PDB file of C-alpha atoms in Angstrom:
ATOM      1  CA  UNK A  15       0.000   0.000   0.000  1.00 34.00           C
ATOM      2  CA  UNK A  16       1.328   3.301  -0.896  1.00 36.00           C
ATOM      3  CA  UNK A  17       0.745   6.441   0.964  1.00 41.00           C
ATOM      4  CA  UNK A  18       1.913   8.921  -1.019  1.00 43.00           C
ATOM      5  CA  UNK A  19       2.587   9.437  -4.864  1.00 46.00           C
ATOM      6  CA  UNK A  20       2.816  13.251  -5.878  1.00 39.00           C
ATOM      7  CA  UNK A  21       2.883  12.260  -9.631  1.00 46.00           C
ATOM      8  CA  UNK A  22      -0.494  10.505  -9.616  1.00 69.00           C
ATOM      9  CA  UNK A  23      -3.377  12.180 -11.666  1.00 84.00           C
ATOM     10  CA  UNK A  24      -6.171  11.785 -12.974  1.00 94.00           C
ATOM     11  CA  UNK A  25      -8.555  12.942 -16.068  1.00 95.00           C
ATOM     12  CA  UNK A  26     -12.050  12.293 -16.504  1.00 95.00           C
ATOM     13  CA  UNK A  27     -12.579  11.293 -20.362  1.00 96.00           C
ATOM     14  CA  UNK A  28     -16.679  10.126 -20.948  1.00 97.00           C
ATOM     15  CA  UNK A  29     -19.147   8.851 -18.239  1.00 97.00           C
ATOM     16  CA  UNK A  30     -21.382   5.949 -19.271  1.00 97.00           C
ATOM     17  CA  UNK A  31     -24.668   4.911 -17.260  1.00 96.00           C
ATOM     18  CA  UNK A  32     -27.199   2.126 -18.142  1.00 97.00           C
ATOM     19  CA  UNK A  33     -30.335   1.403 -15.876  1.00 95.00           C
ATOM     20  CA  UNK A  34     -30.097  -1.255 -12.850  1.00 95.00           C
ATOM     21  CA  UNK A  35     -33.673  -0.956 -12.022  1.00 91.00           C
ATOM     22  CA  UNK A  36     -35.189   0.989  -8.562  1.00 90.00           C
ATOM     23  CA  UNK A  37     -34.389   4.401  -9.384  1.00 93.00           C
ATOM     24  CA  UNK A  38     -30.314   2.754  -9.201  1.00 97.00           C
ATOM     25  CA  UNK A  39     -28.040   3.331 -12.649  1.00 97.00           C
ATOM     26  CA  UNK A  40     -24.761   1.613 -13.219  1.00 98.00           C
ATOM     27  CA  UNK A  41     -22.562   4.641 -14.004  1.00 98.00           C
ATOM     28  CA  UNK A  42     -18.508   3.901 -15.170  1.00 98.00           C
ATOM     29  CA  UNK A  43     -16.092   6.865 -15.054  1.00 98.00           C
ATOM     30  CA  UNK A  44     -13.668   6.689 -17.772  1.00 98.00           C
ATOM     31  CA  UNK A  45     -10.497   8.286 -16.925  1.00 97.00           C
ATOM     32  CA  UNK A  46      -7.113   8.073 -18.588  1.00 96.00           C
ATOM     33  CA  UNK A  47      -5.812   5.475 -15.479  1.00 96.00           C
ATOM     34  CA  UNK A  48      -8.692   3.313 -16.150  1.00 96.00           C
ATOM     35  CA  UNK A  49     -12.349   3.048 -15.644  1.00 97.00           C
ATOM     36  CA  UNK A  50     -13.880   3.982 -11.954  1.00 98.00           C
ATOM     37  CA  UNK A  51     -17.175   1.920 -11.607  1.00 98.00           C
ATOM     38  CA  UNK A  52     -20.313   2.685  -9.078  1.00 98.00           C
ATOM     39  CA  UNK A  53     -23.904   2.917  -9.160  1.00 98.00           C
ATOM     40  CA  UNK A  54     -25.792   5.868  -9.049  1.00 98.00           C
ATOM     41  CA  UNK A  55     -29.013   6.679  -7.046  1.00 97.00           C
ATOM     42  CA  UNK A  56     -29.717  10.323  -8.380  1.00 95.00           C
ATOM     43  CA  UNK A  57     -31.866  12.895  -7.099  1.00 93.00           C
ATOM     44  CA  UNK A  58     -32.976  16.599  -8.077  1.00 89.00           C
ATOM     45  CA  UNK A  59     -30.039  18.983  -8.373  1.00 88.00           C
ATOM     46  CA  UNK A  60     -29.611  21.094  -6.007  1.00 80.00           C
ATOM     47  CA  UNK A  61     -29.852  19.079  -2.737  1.00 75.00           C
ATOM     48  CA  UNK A  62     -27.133  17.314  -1.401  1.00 93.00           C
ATOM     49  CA  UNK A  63     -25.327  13.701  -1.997  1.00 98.00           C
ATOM     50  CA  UNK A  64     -23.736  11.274  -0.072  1.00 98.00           C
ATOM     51  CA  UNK A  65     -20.378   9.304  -1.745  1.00 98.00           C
ATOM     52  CA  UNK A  66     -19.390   5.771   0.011  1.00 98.00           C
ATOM     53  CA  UNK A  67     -16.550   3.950  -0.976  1.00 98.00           C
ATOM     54  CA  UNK A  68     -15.301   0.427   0.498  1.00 98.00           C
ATOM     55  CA  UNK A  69     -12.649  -0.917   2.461  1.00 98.00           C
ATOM     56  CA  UNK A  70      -8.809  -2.140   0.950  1.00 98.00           C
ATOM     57  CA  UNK A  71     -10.689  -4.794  -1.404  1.00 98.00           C
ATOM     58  CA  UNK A  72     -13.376  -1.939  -2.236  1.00 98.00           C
ATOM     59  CA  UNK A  73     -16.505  -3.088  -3.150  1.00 98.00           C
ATOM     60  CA  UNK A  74     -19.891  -1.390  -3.542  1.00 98.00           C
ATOM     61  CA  UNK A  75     -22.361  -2.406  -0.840  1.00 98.00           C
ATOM     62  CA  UNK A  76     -19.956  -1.606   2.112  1.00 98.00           C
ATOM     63  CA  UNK A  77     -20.061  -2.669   5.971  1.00 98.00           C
ATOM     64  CA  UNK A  78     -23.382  -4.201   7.723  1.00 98.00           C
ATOM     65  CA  UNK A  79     -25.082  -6.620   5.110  1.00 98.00           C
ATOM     66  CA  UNK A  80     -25.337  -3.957   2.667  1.00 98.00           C
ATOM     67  CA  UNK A  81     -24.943  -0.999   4.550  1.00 98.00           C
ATOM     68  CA  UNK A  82     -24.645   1.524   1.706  1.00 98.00           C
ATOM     69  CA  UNK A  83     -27.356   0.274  -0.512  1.00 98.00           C
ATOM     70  CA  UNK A  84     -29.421   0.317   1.961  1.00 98.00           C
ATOM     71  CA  UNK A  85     -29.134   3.462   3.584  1.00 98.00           C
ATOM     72  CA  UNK A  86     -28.742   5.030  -0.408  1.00 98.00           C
ATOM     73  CA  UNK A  87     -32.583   3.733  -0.498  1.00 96.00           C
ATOM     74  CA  UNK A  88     -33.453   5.621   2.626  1.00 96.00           C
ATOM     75  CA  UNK A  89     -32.262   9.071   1.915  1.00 96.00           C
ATOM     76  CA  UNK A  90     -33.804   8.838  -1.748  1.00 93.00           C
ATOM     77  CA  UNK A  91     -37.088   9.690  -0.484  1.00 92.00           C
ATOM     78  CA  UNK A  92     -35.069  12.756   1.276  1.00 93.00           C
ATOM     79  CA  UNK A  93     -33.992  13.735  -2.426  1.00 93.00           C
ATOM     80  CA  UNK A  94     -30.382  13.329  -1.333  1.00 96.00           C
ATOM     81  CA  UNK A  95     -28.545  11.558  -3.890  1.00 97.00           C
ATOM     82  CA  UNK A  96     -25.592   8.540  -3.467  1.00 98.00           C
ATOM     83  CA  UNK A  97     -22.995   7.382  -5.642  1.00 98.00           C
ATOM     84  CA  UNK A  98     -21.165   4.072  -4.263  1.00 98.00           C
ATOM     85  CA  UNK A  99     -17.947   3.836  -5.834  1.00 98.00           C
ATOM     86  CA  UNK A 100     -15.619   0.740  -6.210  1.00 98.00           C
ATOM     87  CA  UNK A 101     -11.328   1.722  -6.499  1.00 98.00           C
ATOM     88  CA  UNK A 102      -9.681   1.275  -9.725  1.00 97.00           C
ATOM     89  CA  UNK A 103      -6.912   0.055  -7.706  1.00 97.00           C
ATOM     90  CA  UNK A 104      -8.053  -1.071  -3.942  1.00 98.00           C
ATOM     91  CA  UNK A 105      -5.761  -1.052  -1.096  1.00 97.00           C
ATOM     92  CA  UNK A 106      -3.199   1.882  -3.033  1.00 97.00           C
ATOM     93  CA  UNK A 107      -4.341   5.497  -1.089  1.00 97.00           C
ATOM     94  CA  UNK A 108      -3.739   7.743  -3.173  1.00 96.00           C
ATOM     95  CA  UNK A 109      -5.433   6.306  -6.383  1.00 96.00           C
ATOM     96  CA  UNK A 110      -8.148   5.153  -4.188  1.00 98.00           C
ATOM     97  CA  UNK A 111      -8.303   9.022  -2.904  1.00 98.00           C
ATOM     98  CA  UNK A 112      -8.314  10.442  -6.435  1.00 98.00           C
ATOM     99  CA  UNK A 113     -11.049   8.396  -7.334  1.00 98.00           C
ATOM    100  CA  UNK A 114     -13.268   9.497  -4.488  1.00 98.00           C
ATOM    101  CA  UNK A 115     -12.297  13.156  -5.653  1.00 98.00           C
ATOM    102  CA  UNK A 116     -13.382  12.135  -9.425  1.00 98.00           C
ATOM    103  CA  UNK A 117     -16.880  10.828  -7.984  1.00 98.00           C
ATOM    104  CA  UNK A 118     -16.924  14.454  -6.036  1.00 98.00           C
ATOM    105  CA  UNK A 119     -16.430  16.232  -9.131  1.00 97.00           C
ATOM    106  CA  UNK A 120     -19.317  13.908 -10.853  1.00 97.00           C
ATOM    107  CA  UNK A 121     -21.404  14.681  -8.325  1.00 97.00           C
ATOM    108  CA  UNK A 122     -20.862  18.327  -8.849  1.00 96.00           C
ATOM    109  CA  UNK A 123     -21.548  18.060 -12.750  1.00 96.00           C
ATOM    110  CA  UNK A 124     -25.410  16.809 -11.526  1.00 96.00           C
ATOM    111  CA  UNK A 125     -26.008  20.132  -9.076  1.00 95.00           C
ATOM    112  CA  UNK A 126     -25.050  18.310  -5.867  1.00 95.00           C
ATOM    113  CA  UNK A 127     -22.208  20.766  -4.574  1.00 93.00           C
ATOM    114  CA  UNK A 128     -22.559  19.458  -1.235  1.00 95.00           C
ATOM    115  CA  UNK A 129     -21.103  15.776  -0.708  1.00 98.00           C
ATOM    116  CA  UNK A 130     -20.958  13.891   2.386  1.00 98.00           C
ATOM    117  CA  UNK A 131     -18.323  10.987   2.601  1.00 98.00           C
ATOM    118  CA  UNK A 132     -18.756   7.458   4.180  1.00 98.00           C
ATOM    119  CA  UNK A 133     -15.437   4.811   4.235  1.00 98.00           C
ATOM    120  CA  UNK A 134     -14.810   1.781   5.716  1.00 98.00           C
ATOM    121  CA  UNK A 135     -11.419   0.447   7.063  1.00 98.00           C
ATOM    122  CA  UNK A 136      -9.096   1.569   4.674  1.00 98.00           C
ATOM    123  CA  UNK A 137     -11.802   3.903   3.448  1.00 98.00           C
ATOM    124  CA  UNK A 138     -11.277   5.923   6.210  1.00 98.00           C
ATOM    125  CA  UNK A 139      -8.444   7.065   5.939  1.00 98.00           C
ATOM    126  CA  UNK A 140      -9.844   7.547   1.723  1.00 98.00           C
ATOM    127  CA  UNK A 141     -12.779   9.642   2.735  1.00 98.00           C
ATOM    128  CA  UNK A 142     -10.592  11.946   5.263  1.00 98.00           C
ATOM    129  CA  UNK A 143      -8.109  12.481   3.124  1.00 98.00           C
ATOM    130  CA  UNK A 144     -10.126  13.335   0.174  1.00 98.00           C
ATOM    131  CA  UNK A 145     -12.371  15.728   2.609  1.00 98.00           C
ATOM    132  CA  UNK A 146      -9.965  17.437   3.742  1.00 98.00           C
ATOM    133  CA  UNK A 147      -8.633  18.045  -0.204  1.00 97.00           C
ATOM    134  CA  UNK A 148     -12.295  18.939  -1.365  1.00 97.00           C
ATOM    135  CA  UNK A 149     -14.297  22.066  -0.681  1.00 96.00           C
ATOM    136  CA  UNK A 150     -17.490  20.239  -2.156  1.00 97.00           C
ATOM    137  CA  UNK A 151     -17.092  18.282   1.240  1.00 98.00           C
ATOM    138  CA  UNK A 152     -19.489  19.088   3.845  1.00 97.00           C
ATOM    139  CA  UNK A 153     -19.059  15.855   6.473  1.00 98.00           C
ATOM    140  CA  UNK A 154     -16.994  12.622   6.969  1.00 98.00           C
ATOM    141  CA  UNK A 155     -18.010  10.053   8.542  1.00 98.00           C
ATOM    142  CA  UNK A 156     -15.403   6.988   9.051  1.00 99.00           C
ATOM    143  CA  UNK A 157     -16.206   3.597   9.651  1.00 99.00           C
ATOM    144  CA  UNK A 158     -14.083   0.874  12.012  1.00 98.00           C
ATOM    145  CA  UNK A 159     -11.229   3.123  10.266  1.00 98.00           C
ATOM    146  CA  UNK A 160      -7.126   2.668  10.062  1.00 98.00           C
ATOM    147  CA  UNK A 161      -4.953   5.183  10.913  1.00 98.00           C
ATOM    148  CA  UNK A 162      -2.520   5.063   8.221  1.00 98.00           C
ATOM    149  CA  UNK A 163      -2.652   7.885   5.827  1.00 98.00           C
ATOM    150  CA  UNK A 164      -5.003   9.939   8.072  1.00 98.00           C
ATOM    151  CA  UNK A 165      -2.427  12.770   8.914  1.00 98.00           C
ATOM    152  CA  UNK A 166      -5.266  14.996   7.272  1.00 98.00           C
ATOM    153  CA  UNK A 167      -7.707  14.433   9.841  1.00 98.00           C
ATOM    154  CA  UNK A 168      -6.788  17.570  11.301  1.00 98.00           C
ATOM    155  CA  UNK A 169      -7.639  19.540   8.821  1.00 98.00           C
ATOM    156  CA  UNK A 170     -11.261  18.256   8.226  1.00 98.00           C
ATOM    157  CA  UNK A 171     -12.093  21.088  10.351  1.00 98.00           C
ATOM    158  CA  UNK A 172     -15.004  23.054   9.805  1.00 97.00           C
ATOM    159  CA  UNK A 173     -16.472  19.678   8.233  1.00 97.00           C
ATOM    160  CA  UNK A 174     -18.131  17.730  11.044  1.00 98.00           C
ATOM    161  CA  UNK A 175     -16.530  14.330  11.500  1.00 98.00           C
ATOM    162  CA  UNK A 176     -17.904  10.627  12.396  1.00 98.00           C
ATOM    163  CA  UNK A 177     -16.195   7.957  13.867  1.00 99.00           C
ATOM    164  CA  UNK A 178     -18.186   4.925  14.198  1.00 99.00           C
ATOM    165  CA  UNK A 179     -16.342   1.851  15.314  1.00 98.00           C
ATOM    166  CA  UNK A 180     -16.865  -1.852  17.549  1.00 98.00           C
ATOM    167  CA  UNK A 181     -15.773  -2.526  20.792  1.00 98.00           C
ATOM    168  CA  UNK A 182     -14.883  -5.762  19.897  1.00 98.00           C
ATOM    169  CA  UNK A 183     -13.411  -4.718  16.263  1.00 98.00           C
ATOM    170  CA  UNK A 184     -10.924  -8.220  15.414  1.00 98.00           C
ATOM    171  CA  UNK A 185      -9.014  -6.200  12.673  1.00 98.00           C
ATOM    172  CA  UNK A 186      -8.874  -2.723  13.702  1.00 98.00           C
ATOM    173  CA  UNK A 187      -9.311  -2.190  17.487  1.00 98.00           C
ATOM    174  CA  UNK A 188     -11.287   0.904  18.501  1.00 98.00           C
ATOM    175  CA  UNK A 189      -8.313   2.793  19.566  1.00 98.00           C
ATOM    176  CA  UNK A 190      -8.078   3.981  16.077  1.00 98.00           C
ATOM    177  CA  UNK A 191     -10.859   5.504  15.917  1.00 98.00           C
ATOM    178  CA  UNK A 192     -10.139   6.785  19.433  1.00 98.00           C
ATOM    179  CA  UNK A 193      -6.985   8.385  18.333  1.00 98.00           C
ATOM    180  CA  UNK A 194      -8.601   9.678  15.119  1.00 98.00           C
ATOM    181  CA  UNK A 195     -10.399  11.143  17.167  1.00 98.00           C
ATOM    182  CA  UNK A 196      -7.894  12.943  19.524  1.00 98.00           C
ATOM    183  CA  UNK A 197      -6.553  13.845  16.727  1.00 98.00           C
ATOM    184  CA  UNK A 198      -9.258  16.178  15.223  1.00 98.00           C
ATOM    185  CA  UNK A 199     -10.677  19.434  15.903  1.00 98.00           C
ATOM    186  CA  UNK A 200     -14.518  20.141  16.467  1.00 98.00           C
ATOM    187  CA  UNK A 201     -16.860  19.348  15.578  1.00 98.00           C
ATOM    188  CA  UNK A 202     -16.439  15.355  16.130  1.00 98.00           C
ATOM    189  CA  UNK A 203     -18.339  12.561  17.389  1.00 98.00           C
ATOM    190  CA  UNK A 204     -17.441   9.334  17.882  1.00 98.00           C
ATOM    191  CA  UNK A 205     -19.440   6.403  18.293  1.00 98.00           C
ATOM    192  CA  UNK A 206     -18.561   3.121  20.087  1.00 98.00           C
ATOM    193  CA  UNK A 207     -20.534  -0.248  19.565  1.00 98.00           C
ATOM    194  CA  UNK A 208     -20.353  -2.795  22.223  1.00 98.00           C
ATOM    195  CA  UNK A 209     -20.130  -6.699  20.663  1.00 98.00           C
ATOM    196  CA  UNK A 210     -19.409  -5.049  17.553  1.00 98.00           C
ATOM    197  CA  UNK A 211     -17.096  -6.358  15.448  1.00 98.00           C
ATOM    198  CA  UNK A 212     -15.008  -5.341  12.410  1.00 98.00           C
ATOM    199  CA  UNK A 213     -17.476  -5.905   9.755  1.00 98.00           C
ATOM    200  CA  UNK A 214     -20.321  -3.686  12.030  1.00 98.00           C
ATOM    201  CA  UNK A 215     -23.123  -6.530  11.460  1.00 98.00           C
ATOM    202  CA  UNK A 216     -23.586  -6.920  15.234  1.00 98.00           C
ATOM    203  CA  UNK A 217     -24.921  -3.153  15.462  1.00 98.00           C
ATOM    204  CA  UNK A 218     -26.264  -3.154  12.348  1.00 98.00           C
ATOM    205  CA  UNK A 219     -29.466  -1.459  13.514  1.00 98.00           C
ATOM    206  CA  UNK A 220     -27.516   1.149  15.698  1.00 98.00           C
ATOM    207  CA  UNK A 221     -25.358   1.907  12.890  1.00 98.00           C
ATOM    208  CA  UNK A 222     -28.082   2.517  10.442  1.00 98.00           C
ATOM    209  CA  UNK A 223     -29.764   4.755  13.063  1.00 98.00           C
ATOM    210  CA  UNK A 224     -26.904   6.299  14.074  1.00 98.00           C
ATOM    211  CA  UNK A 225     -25.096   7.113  10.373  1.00 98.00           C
ATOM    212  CA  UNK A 226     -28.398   7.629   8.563  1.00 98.00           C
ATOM    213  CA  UNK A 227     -29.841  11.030  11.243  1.00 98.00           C
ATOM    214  CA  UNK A 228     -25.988  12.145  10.623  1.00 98.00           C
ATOM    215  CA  UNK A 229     -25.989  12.385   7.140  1.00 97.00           C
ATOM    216  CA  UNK A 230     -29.755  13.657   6.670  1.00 95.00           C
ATOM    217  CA  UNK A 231     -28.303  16.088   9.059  1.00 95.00           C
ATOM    218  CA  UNK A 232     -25.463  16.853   7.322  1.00 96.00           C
ATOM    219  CA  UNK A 233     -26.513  16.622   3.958  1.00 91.00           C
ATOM    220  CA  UNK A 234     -29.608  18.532   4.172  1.00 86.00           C
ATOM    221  CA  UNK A 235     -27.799  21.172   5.850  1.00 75.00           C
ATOM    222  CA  UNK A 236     -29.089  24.206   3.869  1.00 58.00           C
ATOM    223  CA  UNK A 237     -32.786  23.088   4.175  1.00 50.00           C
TER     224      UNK A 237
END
């Protein structure tokens, strides 16, 4: 895994979508370092959007049985749009960063200057450092995260930040999202989930409680 890799860039050359069925599109971002794929659940310009990317193996659907998919069907109703990304290259940062940037930008293109970002694991560290590079970003919220590559938590700040992690995480103990924490400046929250593990299915409910009235929050900001 690399951390850093000034000469990385990337250009957005055509956007394809085709129709998935329930208001969901398959959408593939061609760039010139290869093709970014996610699915799209739009809503009217305007409002806000949440992005959610995966953990070092990427991956659409996220955490939780499904957590992103899932929650993406919730806020539709809210008219707040989602785009789940999967990494052209999972597990290296900064590509993985660049692409959550590129679905930022996307986002942008459709009226949706305000985008909330969700990671898991390794996607933590992804969605801090790409908040803290974006001023489209208006929260982050960071799921059982790492601490590698998260030197730019500290300058999420004014964003809101959310740290959601088990007690009984088996990969990542909660002490790194207890140090993430520490580590940032207000306004922060961090949420602990006894007989949780790394994966989050334990507190599934609690999560999707918990995550979904902070991003309607945060999202829907301007309302």
């Amino acid at each position: 895994m690399s951390e850093q890799n000034p000469a990385l860039s990337l250009e957005l050359h055509g956007v394809e979508q085709a129709p998935l069925g329930g208001g969901v599109a398959q959408l593939t971002l061609r760039t010139d370092a290869g093709e970014i794929v996610g699915r799209l659940h739009p809503a009217a310009p305007g409002e806000g959007a949440v992005l959610w990317v995966g953990g070092a193996g990427g991956g659409l659907d996220g955490p939780a049985n499904g957590l992103y998919p899932r929650l993406a069907a919730q806020l539709a109703p809210d008219q707040v749009a989602s785009l789940r990304l999967h990494y052209r290259l999972p597990n290296h940062l900064d590509a993985c960063v660049l692409d959550t940037l590129m679905g930022v930008a996307y986002l942008g293109t459709l009226g949706h200057a305000r985008v909330a970002l969700v990671g898991h694991s390794f996607g933590g560290a992804v969605v801090i450092s790409a908040g803290a590079a974006s001023p489209a970003v208006v929260g982050v919220a960071a799921l059982s995260s790492q601490t590698y590559g998260t030197t730019a938590v500290v300058d999420l700040s004014p964003r809101p930040l959310l740290l959601m992690h088990g007690i009984d995480d088996e990969v990542l103990p909660d002490s790194c999202s207890r140090d993430l924490y520490q580590r940032a400046h207000e306004p922060k929250q961090l949420l602990l989930y006894p007989g949780c593990h790394h994966g989050l299915e334990e507190c599934q409910a609690e999560l999707d409680r918990d995550l979904l009235a902070w991003l309607r929050q945060v999202a829907l900001a301007t309302r």
